Structures are given as structure tokens and as C-alpha cells.
Short mmCIF file of C-alpha atoms in Angstrom, two decimals:
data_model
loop_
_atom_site.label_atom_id
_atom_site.label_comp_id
_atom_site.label_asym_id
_atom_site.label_seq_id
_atom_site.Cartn_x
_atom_site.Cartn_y
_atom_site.Cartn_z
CA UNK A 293 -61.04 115.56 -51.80
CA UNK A 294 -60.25 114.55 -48.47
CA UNK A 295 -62.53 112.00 -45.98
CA UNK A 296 -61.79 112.57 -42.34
CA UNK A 297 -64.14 110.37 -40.07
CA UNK A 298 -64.68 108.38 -36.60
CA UNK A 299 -67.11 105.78 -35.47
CA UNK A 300 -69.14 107.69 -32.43
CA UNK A 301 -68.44 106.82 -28.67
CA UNK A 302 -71.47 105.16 -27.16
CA UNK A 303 -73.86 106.25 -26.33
CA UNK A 304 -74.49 107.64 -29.90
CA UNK A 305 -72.79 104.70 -31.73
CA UNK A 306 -76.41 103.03 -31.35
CA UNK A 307 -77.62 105.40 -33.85
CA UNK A 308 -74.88 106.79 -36.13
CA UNK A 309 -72.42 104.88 -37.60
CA UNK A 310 -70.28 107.61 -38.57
CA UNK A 311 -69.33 111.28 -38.01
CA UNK A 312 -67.10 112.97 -41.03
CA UNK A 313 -65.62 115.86 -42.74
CA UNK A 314 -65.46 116.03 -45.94
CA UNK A 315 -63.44 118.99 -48.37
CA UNK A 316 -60.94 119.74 -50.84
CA UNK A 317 -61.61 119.81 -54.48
CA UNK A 318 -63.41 116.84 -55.48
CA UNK A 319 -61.78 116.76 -59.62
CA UNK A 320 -63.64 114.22 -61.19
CA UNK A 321 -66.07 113.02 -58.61
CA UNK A 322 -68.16 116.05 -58.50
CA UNK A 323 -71.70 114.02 -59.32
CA UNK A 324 -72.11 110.89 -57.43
CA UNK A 325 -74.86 108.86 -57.80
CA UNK A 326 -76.29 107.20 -54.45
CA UNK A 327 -78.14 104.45 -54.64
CA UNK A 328 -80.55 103.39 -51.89
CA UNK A 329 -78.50 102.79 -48.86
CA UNK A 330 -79.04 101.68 -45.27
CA UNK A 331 -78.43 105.27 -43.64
CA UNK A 332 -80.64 108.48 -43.10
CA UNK A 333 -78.08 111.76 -43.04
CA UNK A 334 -77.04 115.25 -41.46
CA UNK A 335 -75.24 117.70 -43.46
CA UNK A 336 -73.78 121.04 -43.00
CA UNK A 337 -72.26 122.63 -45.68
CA UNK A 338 -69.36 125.20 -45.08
CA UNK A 339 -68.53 125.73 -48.57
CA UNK A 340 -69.80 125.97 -52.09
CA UNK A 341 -73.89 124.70 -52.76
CA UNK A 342 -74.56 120.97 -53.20
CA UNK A 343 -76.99 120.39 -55.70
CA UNK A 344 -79.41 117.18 -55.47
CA UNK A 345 -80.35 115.58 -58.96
CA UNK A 346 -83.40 113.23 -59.32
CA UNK A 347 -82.33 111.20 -62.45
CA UNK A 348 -85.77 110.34 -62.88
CA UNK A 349 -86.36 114.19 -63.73
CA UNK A 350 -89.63 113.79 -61.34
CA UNK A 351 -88.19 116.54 -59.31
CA UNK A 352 -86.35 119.65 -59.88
CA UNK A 353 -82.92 119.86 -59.17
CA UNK A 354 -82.61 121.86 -55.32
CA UNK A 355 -79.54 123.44 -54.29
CA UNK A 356 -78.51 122.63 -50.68
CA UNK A 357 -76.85 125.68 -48.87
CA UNK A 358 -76.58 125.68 -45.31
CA UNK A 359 -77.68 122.43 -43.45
CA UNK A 360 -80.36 119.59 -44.30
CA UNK A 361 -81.55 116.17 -43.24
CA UNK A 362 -81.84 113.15 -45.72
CA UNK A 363 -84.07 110.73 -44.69
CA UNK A 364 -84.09 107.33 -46.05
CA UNK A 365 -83.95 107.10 -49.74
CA UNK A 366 -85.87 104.08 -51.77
CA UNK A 367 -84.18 105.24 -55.21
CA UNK A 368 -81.06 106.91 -56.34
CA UNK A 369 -80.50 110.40 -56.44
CA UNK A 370 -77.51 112.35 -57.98
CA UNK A 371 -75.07 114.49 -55.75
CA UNK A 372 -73.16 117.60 -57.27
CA UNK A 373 -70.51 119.04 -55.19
CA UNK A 374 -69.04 122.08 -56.37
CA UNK A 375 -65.05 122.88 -56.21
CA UNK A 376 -65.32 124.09 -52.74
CA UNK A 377 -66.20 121.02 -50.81
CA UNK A 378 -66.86 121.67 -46.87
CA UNK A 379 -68.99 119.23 -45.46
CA UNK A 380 -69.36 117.78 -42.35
CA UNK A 381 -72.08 114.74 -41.83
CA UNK A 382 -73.41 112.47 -40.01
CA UNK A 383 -74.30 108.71 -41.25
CA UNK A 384 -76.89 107.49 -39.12
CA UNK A 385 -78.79 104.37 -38.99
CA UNK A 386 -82.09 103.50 -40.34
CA UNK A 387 -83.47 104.26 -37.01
CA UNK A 388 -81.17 106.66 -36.17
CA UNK A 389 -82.67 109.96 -37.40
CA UNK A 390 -86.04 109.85 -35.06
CA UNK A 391 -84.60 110.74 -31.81
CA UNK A 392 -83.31 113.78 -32.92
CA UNK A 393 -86.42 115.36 -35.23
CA UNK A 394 -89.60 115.50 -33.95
CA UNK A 395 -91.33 114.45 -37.29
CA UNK A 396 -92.90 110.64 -38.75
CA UNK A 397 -89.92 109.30 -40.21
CA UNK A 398 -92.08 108.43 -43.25
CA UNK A 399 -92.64 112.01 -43.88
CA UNK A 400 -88.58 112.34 -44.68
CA UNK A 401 -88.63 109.34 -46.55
CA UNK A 402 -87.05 110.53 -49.96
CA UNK A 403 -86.50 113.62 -49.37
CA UNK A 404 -83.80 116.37 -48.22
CA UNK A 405 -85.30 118.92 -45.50
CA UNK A 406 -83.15 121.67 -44.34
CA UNK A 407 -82.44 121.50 -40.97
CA UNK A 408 -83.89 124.70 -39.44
CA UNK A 409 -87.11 123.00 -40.48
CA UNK A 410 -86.71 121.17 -38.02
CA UNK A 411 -83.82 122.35 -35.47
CA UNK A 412 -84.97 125.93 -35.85
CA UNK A 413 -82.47 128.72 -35.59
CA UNK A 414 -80.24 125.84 -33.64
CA UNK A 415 -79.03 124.89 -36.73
CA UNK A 416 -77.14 128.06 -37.26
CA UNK A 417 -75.35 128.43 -33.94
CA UNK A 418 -73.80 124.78 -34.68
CA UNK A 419 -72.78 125.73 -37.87
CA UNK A 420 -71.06 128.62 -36.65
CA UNK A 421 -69.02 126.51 -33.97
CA UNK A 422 -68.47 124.19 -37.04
CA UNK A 423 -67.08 127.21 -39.34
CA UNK A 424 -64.92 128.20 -36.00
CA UNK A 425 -63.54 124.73 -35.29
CA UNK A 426 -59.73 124.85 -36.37
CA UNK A 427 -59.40 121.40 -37.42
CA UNK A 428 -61.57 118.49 -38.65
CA UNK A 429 -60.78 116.90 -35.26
CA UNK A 430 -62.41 119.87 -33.30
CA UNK A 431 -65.01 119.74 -35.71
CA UNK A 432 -66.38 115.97 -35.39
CA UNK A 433 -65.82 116.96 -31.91
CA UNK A 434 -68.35 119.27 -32.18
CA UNK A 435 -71.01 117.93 -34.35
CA UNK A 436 -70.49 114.71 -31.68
CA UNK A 437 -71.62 117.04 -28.36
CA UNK A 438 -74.48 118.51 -30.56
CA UNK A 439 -75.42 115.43 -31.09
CA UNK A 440 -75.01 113.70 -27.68
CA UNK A 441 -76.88 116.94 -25.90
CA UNK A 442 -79.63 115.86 -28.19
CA UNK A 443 -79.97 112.61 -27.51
CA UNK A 444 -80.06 113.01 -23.84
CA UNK A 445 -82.71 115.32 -24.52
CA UNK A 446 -84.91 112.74 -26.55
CA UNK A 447 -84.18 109.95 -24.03
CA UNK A 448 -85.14 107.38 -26.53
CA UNK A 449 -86.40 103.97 -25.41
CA UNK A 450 -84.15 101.19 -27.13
CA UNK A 451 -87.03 98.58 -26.36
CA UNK A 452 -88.86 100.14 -28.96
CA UNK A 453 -89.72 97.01 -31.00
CA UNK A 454 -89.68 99.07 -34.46
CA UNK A 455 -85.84 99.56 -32.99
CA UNK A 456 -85.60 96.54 -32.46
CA UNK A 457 -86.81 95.03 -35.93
CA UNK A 458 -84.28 97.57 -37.60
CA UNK A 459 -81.23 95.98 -35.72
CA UNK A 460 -82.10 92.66 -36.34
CA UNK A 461 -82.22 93.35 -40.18
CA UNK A 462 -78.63 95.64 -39.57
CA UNK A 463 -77.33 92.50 -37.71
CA UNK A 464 -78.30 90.13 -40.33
CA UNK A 465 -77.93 92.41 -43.55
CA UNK A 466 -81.46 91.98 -44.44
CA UNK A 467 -81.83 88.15 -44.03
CA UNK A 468 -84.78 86.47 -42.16
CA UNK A 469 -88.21 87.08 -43.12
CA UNK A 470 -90.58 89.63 -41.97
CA UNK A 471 -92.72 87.14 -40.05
CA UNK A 472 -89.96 86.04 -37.58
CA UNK A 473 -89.42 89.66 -36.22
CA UNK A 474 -93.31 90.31 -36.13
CA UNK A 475 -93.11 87.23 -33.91
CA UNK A 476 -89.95 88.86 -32.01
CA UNK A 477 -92.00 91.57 -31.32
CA UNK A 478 -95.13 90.33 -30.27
CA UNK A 479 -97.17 93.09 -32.69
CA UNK A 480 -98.98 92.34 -35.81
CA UNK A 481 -98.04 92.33 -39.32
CA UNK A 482 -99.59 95.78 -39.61
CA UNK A 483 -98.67 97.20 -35.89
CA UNK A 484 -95.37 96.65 -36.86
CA UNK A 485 -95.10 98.33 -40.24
CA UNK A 486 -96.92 100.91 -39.35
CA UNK A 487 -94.46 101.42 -36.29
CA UNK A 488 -91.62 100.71 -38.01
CA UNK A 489 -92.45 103.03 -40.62
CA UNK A 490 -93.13 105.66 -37.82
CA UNK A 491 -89.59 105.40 -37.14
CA UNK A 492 -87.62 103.97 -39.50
CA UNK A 493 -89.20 105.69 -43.12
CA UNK A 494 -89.75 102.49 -45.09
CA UNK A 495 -91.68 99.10 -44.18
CA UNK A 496 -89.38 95.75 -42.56
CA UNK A 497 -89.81 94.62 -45.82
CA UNK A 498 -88.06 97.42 -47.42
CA UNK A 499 -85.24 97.85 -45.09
CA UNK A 500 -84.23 94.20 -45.43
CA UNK A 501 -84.16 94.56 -49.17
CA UNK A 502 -81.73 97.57 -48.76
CA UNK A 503 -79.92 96.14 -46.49
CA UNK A 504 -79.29 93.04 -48.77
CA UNK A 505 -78.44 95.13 -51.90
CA UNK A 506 -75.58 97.09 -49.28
CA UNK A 507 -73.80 93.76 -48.76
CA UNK A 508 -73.96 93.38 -52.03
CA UNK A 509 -72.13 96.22 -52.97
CA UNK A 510 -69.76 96.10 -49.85
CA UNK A 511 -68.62 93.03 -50.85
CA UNK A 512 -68.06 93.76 -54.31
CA UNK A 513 -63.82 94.18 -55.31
CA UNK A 514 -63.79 96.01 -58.86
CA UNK A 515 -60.26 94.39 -58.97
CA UNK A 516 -61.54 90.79 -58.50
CA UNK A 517 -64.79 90.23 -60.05
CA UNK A 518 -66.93 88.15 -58.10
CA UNK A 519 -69.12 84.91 -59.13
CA UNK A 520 -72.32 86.95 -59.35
CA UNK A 521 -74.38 83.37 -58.78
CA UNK A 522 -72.55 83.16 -55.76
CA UNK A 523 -72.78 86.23 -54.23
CA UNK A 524 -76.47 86.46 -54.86
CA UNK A 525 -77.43 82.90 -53.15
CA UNK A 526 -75.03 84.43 -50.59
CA UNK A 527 -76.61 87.40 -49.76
CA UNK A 528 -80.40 86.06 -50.07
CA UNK A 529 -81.24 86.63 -53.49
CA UNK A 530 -83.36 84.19 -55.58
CA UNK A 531 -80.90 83.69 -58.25
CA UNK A 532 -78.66 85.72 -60.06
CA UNK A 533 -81.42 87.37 -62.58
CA UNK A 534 -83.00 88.47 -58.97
CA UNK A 535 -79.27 90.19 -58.41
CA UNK A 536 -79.07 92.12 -61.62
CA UNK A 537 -82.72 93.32 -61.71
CA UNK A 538 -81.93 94.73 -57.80
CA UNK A 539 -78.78 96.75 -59.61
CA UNK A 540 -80.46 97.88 -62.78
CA UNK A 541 -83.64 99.49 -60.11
CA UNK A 542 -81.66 100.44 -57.50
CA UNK A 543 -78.58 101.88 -59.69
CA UNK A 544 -79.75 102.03 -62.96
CA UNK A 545 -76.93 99.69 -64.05
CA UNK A 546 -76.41 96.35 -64.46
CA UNK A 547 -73.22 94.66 -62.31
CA UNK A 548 -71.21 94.25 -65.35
CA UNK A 549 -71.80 98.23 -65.97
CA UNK A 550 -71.50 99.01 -62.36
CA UNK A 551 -67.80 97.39 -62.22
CA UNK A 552 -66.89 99.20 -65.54
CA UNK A 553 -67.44 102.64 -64.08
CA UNK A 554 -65.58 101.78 -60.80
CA UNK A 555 -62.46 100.36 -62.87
CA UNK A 556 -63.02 103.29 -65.03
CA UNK A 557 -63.16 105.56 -61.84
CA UNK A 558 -61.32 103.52 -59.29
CA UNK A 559 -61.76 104.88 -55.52
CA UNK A 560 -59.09 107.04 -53.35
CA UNK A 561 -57.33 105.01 -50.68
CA UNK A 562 -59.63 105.25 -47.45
CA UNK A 563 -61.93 106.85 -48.95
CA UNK A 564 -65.62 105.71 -47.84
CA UNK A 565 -68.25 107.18 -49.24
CA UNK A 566 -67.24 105.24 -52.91
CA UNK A 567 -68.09 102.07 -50.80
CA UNK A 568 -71.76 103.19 -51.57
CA UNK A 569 -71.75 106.25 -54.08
CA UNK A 570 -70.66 105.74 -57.55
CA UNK A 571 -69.37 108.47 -60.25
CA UNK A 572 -71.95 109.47 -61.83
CA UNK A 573 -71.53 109.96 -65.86
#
């Protein structure tokens, strides 16, 4: 399975980090499991269904077709790809998904909405130019004006101080505590959440524990084991017992597991969705 992606031009590299294509048969990686991860997400599937798992078995599995959004998850989920992979996305930041839907941010919050929902019958003239591109260049090409023409429609103000708050905790990978950026902001303890929730999906509080448990795992080298102690005063944790509890809710596995399974299942070269998404057994 093949990863082509870019980093968007400005303007709309304040709000998506990445723009991709991904196809190809996917052998042994066909269920990934994502943990929670700093992003909210557009896809548009050109090939065979995606089917999202809820390991929890709260929810039924749902088969994802044509296009959907992916707000901000707080637990894992399971991915299925089938042999046909065709996908192109786009990774946006925490923040990054409200200029472009005109819906509370908390009302996507764990959940996968398909995108006429909310683009209307948009959706399907973009995934026709998408389906017509001839390369994956033309096609990130694409997605990028879609998304661009979008943006300029929104206008969105970047002094927003729920935008704000979410950069900080980006810029710091979670560190800080929640009473500094109410005090950035000027709002109260409960302005602010409920704000940042508006727009974001999740409380300041949340986000920054996310964004902590990303570093962790971005920083992690299945090759070279790291001193878990270490890493966990590094990144903000209380001590290493704080670390592994983070894994075992947020994966399901403890670290020790976790770098089994990537030794077991080590990553394609340039590959980076495996920086976040793990096989899934």
C-alpha cells in the first residue's frame, strides 16, 4: 500500500497538517487500530468499503462508502480496509475541522459522519474530480482547491481564543496547565471549555492529554527501546505507572505489548500513518 502526501501551502497549513493518497493492496495491514490522536479527518474513498470497528462492541460495525468526516476521537477505534485501497484524506488539526462544517464540533466528537451530511451533494462533484484526477499529484491538487475555496468562504477568525488555546497545547505537545491559557485568554474556566469544546470536540484538558500521549508515541523507536521513566517525566507524565495506564486506555496495550506488535509488524519506509495507527490483531 502506497502513502503519497504534502504538507498544505498556507493559508490552509493553519488547519491541516496533511493532504494524502492512499492505495494499493494493503496485505497484512488491513485492520489498524487508531488510538486517540491529535487530528479530526476527511476521507473519500475511491475504492473498496472501509469498515469502522468499535473494539468496545458499544457500536456496530458501519461500512464507509463514499466520503465521511471523523471528528476527534477520545478512544480507539479499528480501521478495515479492504484489498482495493483508494483513499484520499485530509489530516487536520484539532481545530481544524470547524471552518469547514457548519456543526458544534462536540457533536462529531467520536464519531464518523458522511460528508453529504454536511457538504450536501458537494461532496459528490469533488469526488468525481478526485476519481478523474490522473495522478495522486493532480489529486492532492484537487482536494487542496476544495479545500482552500472553502476556507475563504468560512473566513475564520484566528483570534478565536478556543484557536488559540488549541495551538498553544499543539506548540507545547500538551504541556502547561489549563489555568495558564484560561489566563491567556482572558475567559473563564468554563467560557473557555465550553468554547473550546464548540470548536475543538473535547475540553483543554483533554486535548493536552492527547497531545501528550502523541509525543509519546512519536518518539517511540521499536528498534531502540526507550527508558520508559524517562520518556514519561519527559513528556509530562507523573511517573512511569501514569505512562502505562495512558497506553493500556488509550491502546488497550501496555508499552511492552505495543513495541511487540510493531517489531512483530515493523512499518514500510515513509510510511506515516504507522507513526499513529498500529496493526491491529
Amino acid at each position: 500500500m502506497r502513502y503519497v502526501g504534502r504538507k498544505p501551502a498556507p493559508p490552509l497549513d493553519r488547519y491541516a497538517d496533511d493532504v494524502y493518497c492512499l492505495f494499493g493492496d494493503p496485505g497484512h495491514r488491513r485492520r489498524l487500530l487508531v488510538p486517540p490522536m491529535p487530528s479530526a479527518h476527511l476521507m473519500i474513498n475511491l475504492g473498496d468499503p472501509v469498515v469502522l470497528h468499535d473494539p468496545s462492541g458499544e457500536r456496530p460495525p458501519e461500512s464507509l462508502v463514499d466520503a465521511w468526516f471523523l471528528g476527534i476521537w477520545t478512544r480507539r477505534y479499528v480501521i478495515e480496509y479492504g484489498r482495493h485501497v483508494n483513499v484520499v484524506g485530509v489530516h487536520l488539526k484539532p481545530w481544524g475541522l470547524a471552518p469547514f462544517v457548519d456543526a458544534p464540533m462536540g457533536e462529531l466528537r467520536d464519531r464518523c459522519v458522511p460528508a453529504d451530511a454536511l457538504w450536501g451533494s458537494g461532496i459528490r462533484g469533488l469526488r468525481d474530480r478526485l476519481a478523474d484526477s490522473a495522478t495522486p499529484s493532480d489529486r492532492l491538487a484537487v482536494i487542496e482547491a476544495e479545500l482552500l475555496s472553502r476556507l475563504a468562504d468560512a473566513s475564520p477568525d484566528e483570534r478565536d481564543p478556543a484557536q488559540h488555546a488549541a495551538r498553544r497545547l499543539e506548540s507545547s505537545w500538551g504541556s502547561g496547565t489549563v489555568a495558564a491559557l484560561t489566563s491567556e485568554t482572558g475567559l473563564s474556566s468554563n467560557r473557555l471549555a465550553s468554547r473550546f469544546t464548540s470548536v475543538v470536540g473535547v475540553t483543554p484538558k483533554r486535548l493536552a492529554r492527547i497531545y501528550r500521549f502523541a509525543r509519546v508515541v512519536l518518539s517511540v523507536d521499536a528498534a531502540s527501546p526507550p527508558a520508559w521513566a524517562d520518556l514519561a517525566q519527559t513528556v509530562g507524565y507523573f511517573d512511569q505507572p501514569h505512562l502505562i495506564n495512558e497506553f493500556r486506555d488509550f491502546t488497550g496495550r501496555t508499552p511492552t505489548d505495543y513495541l511487540a506488535l510493531r517489531r512483530r509488524f515493523p512499518p514500510e519506509p515513509s510510511f506515516p500513518p504507522d507513526m499513529g495507527p498500529m496493526p491491529a490483531e
